[in-house]
Short mmCIF file of C-alpha atoms and ligand atoms in Angstrom, two decimals:
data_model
loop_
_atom_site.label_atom_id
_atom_site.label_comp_id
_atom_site.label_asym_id
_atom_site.label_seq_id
_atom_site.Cartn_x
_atom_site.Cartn_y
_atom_site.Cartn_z
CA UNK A 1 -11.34 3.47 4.14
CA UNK A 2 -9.56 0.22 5.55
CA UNK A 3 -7.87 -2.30 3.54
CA UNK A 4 -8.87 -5.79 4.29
CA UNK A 5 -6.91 -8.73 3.08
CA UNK A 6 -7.88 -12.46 2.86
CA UNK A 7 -4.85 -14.42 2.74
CA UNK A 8 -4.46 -18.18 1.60
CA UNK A 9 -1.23 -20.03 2.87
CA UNK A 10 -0.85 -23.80 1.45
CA UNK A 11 2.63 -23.84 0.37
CA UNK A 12 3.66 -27.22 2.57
CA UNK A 13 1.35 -28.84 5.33
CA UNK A 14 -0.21 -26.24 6.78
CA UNK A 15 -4.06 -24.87 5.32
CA UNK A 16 -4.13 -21.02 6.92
CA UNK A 17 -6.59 -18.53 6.26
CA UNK A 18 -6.41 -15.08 7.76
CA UNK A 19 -7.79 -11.70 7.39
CA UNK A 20 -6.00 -8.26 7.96
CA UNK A 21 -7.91 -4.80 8.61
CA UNK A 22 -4.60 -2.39 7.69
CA UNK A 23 -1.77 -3.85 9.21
CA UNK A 24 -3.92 -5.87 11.99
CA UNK A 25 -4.73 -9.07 11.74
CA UNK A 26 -8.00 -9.99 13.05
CA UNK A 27 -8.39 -13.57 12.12
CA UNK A 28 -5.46 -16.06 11.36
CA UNK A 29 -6.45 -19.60 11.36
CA UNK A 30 -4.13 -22.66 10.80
CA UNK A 31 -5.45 -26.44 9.94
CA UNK A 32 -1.92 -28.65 10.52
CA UNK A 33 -1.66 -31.49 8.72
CA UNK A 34 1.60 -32.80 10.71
CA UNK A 35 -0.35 -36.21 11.85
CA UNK A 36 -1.68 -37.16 8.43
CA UNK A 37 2.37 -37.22 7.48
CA UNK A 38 3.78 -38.14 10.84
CA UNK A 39 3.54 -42.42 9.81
CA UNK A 40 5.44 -40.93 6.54
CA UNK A 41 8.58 -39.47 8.39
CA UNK A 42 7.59 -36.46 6.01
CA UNK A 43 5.39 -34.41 4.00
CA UNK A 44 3.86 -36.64 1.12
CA UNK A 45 2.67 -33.85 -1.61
CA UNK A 46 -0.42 -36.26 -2.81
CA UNK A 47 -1.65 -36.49 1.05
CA UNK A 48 -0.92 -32.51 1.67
CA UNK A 49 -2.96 -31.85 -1.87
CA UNK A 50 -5.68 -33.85 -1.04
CA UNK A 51 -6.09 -32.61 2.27
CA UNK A 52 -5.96 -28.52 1.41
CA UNK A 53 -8.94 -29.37 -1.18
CA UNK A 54 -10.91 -30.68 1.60
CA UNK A 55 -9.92 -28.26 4.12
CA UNK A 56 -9.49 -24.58 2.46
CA UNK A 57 -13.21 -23.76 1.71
CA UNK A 58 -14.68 -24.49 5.00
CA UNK A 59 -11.97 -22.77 7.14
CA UNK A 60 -12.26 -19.35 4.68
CA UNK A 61 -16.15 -19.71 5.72
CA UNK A 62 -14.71 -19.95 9.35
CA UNK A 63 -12.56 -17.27 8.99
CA UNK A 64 -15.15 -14.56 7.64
CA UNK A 65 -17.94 -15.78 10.33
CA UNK A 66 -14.94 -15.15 12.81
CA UNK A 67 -14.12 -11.50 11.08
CA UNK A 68 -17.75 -10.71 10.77
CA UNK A 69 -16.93 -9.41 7.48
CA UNK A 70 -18.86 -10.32 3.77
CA UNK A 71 -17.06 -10.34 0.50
CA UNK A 72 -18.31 -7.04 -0.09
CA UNK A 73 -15.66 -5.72 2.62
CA UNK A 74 -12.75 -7.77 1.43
CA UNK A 75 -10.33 -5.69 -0.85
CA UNK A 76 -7.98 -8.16 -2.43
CA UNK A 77 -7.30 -12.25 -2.02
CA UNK A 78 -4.00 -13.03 -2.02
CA UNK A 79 -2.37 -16.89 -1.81
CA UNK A 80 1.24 -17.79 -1.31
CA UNK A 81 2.83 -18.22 -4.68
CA UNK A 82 5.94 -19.85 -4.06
CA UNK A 83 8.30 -21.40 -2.94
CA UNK A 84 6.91 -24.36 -1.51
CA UNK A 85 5.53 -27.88 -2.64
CA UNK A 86 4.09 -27.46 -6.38
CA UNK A 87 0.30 -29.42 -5.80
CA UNK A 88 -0.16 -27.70 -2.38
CA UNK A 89 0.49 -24.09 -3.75
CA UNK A 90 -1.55 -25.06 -6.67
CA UNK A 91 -5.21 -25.58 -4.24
CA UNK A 92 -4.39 -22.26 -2.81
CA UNK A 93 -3.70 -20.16 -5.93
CA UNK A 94 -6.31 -21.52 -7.59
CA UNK A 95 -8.48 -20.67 -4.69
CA UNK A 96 -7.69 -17.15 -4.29
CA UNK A 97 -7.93 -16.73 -7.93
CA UNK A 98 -11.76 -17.72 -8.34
CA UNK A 99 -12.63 -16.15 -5.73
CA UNK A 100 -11.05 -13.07 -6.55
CA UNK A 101 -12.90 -13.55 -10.11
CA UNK A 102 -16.43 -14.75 -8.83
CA UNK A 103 -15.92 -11.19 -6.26
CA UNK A 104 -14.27 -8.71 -8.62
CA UNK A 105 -11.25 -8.42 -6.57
CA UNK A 106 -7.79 -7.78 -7.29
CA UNK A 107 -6.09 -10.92 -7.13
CA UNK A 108 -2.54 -10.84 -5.28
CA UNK A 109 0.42 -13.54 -5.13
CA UNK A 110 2.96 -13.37 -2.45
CA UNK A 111 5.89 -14.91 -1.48
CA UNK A 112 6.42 -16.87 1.16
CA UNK A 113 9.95 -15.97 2.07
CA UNK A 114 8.83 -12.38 2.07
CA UNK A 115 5.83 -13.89 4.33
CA UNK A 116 8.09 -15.38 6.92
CA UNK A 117 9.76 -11.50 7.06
CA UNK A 118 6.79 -9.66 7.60
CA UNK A 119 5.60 -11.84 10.37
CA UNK A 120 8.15 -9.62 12.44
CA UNK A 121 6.06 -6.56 11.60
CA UNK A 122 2.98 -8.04 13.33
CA UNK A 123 5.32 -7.77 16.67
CA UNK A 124 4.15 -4.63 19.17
CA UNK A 125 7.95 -4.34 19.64
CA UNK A 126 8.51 -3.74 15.97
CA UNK A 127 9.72 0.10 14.97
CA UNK A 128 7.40 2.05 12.47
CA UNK A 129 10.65 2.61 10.30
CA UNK A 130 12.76 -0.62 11.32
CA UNK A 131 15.21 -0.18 8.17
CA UNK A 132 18.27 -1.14 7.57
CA UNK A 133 16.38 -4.69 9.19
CA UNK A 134 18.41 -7.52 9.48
CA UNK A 135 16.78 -10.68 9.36
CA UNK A 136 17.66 -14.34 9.53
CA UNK A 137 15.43 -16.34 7.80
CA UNK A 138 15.95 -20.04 9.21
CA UNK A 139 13.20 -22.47 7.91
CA UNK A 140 12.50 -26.31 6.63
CA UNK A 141 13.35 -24.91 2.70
CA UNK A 142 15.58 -21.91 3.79
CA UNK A 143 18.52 -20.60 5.02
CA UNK A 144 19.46 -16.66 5.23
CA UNK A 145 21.02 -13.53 5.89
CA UNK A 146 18.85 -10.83 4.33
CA UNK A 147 19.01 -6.93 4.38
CA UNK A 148 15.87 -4.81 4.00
CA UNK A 149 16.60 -1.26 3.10
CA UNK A 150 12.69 -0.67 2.22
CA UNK A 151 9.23 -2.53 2.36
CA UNK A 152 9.23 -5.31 -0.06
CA UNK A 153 13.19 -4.58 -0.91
CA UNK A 154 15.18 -7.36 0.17
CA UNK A 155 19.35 -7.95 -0.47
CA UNK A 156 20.32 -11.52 0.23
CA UNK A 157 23.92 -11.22 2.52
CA UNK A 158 24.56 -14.77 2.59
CA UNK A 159 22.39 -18.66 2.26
CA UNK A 160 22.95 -21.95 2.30
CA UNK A 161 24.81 -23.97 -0.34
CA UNK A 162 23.41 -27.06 0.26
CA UNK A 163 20.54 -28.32 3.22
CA UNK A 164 18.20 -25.98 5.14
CA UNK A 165 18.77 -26.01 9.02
CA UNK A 166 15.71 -26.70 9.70
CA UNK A 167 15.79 -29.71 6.71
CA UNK A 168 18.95 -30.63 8.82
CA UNK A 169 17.49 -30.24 12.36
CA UNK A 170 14.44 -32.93 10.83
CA UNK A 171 17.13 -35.45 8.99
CA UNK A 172 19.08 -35.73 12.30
CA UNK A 173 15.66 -36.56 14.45
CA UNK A 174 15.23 -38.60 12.02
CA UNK A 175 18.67 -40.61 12.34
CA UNK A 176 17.48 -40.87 16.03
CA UNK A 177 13.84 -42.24 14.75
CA UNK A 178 12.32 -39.09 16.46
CA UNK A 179 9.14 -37.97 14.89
CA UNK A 180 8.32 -35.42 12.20
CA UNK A 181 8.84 -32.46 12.26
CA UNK A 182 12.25 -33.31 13.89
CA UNK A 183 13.23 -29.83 15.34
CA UNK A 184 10.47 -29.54 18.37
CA UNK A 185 11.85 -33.25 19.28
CA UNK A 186 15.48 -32.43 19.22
CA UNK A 187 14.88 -29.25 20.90
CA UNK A 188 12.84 -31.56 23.68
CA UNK A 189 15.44 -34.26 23.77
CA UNK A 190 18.33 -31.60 23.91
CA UNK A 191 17.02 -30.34 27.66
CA UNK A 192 18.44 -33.68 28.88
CA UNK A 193 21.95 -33.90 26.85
CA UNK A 194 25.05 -32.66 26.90
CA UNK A 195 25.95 -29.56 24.40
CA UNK A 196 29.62 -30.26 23.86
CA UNK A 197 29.46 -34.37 23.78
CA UNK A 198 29.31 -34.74 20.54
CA UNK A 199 31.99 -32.58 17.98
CA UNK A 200 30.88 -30.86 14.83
CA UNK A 201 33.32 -28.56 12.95
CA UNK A 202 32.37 -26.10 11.21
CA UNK A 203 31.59 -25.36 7.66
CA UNK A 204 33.50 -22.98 5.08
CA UNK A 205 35.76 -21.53 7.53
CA UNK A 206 38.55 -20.18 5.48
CA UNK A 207 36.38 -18.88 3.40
CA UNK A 208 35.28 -15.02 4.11
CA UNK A 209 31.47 -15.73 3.31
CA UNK A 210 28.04 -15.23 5.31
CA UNK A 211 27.01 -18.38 3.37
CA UNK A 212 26.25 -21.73 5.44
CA UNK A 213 26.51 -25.41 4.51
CA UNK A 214 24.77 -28.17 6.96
CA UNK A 215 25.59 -31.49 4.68
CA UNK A 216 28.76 -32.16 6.81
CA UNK A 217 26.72 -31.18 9.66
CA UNK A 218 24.64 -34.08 8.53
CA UNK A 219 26.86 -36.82 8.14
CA UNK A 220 28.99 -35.87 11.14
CA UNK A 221 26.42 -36.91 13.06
CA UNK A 222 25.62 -40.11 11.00
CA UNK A 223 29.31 -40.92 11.89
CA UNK A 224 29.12 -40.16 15.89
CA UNK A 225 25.96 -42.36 15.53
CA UNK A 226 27.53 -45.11 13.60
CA UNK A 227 30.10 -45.32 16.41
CA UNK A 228 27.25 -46.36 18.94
CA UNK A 229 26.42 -50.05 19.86
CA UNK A 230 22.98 -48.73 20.53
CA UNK A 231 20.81 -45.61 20.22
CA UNK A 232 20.46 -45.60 23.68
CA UNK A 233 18.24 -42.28 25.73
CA UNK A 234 21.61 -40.94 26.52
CA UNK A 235 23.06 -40.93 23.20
CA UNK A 236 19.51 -39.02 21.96
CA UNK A 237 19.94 -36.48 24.24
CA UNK A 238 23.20 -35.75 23.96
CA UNK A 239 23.03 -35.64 20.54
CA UNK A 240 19.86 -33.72 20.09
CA UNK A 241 21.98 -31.08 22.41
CA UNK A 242 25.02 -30.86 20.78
CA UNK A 243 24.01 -30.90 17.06
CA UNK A 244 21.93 -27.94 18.14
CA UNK A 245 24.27 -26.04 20.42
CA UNK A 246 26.28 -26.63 16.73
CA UNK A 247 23.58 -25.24 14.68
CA UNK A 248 22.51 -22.12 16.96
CA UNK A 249 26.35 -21.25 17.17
CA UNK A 250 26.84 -21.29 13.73
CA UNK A 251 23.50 -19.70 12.63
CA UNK A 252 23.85 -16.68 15.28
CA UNK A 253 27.88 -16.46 14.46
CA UNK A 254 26.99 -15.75 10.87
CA UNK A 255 24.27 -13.21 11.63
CA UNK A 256 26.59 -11.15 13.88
CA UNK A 257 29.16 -10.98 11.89
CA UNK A 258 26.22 -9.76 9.04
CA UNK A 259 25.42 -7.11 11.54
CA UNK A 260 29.14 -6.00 12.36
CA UNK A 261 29.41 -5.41 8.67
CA UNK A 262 25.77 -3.49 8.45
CA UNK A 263 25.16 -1.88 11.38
CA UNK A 264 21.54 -2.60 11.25
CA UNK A 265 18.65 -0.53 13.13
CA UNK A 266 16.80 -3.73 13.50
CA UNK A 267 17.73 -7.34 13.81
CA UNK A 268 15.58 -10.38 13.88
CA UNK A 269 15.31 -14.34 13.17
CA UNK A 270 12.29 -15.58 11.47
CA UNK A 271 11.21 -18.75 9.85
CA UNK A 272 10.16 -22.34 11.78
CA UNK A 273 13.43 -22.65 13.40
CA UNK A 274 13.17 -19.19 15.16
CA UNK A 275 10.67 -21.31 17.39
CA UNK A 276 14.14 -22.84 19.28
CA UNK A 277 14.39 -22.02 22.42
CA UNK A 278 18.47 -21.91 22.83
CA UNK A 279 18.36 -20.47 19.48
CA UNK A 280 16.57 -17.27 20.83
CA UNK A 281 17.77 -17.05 24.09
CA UNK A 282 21.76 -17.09 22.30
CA UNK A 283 20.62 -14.04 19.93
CA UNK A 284 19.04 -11.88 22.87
CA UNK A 285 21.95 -12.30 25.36
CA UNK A 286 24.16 -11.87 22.19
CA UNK A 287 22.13 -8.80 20.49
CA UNK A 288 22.58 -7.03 24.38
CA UNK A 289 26.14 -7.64 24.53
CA UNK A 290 27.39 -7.18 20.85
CA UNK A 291 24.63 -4.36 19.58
CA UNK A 292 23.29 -2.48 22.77
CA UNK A 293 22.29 0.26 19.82
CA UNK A 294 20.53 -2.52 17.83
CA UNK A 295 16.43 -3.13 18.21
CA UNK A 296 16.07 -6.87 18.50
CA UNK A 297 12.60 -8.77 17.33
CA UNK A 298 11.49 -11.85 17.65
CA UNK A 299 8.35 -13.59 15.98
CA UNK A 300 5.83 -14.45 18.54
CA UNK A 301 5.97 -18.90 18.73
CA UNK A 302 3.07 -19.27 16.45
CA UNK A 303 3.95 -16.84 13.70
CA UNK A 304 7.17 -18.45 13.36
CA UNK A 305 5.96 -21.85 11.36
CA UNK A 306 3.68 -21.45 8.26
CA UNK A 307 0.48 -19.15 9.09
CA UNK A 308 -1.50 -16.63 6.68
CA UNK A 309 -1.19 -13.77 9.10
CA UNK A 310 1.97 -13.20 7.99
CA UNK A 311 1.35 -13.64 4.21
CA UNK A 312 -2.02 -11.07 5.10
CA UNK A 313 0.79 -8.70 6.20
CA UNK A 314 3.13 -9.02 3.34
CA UNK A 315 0.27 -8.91 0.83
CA UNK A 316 -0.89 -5.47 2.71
CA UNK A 317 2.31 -3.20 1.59
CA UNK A 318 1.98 -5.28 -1.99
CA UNK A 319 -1.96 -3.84 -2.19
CA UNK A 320 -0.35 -0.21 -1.07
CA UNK A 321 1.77 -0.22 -4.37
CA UNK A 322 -0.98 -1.80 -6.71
CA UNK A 323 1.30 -5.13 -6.94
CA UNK A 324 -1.68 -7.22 -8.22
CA UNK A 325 -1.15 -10.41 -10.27
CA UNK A 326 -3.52 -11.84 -13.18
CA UNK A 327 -5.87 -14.84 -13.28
CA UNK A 328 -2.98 -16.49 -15.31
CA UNK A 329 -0.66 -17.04 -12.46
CA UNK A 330 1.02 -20.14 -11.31
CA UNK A 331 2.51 -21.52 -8.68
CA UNK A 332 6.10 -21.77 -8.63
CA UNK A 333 7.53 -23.87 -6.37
CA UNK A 334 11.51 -22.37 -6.94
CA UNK A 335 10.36 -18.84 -6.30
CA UNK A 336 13.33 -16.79 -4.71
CA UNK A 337 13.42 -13.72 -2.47
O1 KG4 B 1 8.74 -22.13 8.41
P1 KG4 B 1 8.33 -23.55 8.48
O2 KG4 B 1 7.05 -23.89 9.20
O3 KG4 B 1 8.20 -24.18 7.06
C1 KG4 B 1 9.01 -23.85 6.00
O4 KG4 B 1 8.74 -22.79 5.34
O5 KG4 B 1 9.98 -24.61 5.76
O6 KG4 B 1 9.56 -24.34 9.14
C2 KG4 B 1 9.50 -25.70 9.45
C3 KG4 B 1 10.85 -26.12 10.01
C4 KG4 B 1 10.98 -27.65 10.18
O7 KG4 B 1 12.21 -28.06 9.61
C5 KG4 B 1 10.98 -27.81 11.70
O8 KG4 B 1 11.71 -28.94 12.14
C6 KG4 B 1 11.63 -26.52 12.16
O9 KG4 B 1 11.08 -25.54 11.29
N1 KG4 B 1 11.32 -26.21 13.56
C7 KG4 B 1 12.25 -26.16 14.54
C8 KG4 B 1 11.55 -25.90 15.75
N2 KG4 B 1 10.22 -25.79 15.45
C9 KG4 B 1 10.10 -25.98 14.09
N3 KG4 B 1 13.59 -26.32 14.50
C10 KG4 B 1 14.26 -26.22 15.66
N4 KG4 B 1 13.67 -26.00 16.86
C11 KG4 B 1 12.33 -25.83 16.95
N5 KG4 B 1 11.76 -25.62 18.14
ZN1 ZN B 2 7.62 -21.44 5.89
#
């Protein structure tokens, strides 16, 4: 008999609903709320709350129609438990968890680093058996190096000690009053600019760690823009360019030396920063020179920001080992790895 999943994601400012048969999805829809926050320069929680409550029901309706399934089909619900923003997770739990009890479903809660993982395993390209899989998990809240020796198994190489990259890609857009979410723009504005204009050093080199830091990142390029007259189309360019031919550099330098010490079977990025362009060009001409042995995978553009399809995929090997959760679950907003 086939599993089917319905899968809640609300942990930011995305509403997405999907439904898995197995390990297929066959629905996966996604409600952005990026123009609600865009006046904001950010994600207000209140707004983001508001706007799941109004959204969620409708689109699961949507998403069912679209499946052509009825509850009676649907195995387990399943909502993103954390991490994330604390009132947004909150309209999805709560979601999944009356409907589960109104159905008589189990009732699952995943997380969503493990979500942004498992969005490689919806890729053609991905091996039955990809373990060891090395994964770099680069998003708005995250930064890092994991090892998966086993579904749902996860060993955390190295993370960041302070920022996100993509937190740091969005503060730097926003020092050149680029719109939110700041890491499309720079990667836009970058096209024009120079790469090696601008200098950044870089972080917790004489240290042997796969850890990252992006603060100094940060103010570095406060400083550069400090020593401007004007924020001029040129100076946006060039240092949308170079603060991300920085940030891919660093990012991919950490992962390869991961992999050097691991000698993965698989290798990957995931996460909303996986969406740059130089960022996945640099790890394909680097995974063909460096690991010729090594299977490289690559999220496909849309499953690498928040989606359900991947949380529907996560939640699939959690139904396969009876991982289900009970009506008193919370969100948690901290939840680790
Ligand atoms: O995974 P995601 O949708 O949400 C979190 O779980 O955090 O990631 C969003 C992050 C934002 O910081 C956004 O600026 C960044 O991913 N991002 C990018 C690109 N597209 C999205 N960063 C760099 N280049 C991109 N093309
Ligand atoms: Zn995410």
């Amino acid at each position: 008999m086939s599993i089917y999943i319905l899968a809640i994601e609300t942990s930011c400012d995305e509403t997405a609903i999907a439904i898995s048969k197995d390990d297929k999805i066959i629905v996966s829809l996604v409600a952005s709320q990026i123009k609600l926050h865009q006046p904001y320069g950010g994600v207000v929680p209140e707004i983001a709350a508001r706007e799941h409550i109004q959204t969620i029901i409708p689109l699961i309706h949507e998403a069912m129609s679209q499946a052509n399934i009825t509850q009676k089909d649907i195995s387990a619900i399943s909502a993103t438990a954390g991490p994330g923003l604390s009132p947004s997770l909150m309209i999805g739990i709560d979601t999944a968890k009356n409907l589960a009890f109104a159905w008589n479903k189990p009732f699952i809660a995943t997380n969503h680093l493990h979500g942004h993982i498992y969005s490689l395993f919806l890729e053609d390209n991905m091996p039955k058996n990809p373990f060891p899989l090395l994964t770099l998990l680069v998003s708005g809240g995250h930064t890092q190096i994991i090892l998966m020796t086993d579904h749902l198994s996860f060993k955390v190489l190295g993370k960041t000690r302070d920022d996100a990259a993509g937190e740091a890609f969005d503060k730097v857009a926003s020092m050149l009053d680029l719109p939110y979410p700041g890491g499309p723009e720079i990667s836009k504005q970058a096209t024009g600019g120079k790469p090696d204009h601008y200098r950044f050093t870089t972080p917790l080199q004489k240290e042997k760690t796969l850890d990252f830091s992006f603060s100094g990142t940060k103010t570095q390029a406060l400083r550069h823009l400090q020593q401007e007259h004007k924020i001029t189309a040129d100076v946006i360019q060039n240092m949308s360019a170079s603060f991300q031919a920085h940030t891919t550099t660093y990012l991919l330098s950490n992962l390869f030396e991961a992999a050097h010490q691991t000698t993965p079977k698989t290798i990957a990025i995931t996460g909303g920063v996986s969406a740059n362009t130089r960022l996945r060009d640099h790890f394909i001409d680097r995974c063909k020179l460096e690991l010729p042995e090594t299977i490289p995978i690559l999220p496909q553009l849309k499953h690498t920001t928040d989606n359900a399809a991947m949380i529907a995929r996560a939640t699939y090997e959690q139904y396969k080992r009876g991982d289900f959760a009970d009506f008193s679950t919370i969100a948690n907003p901290k939840l680790s790895i």
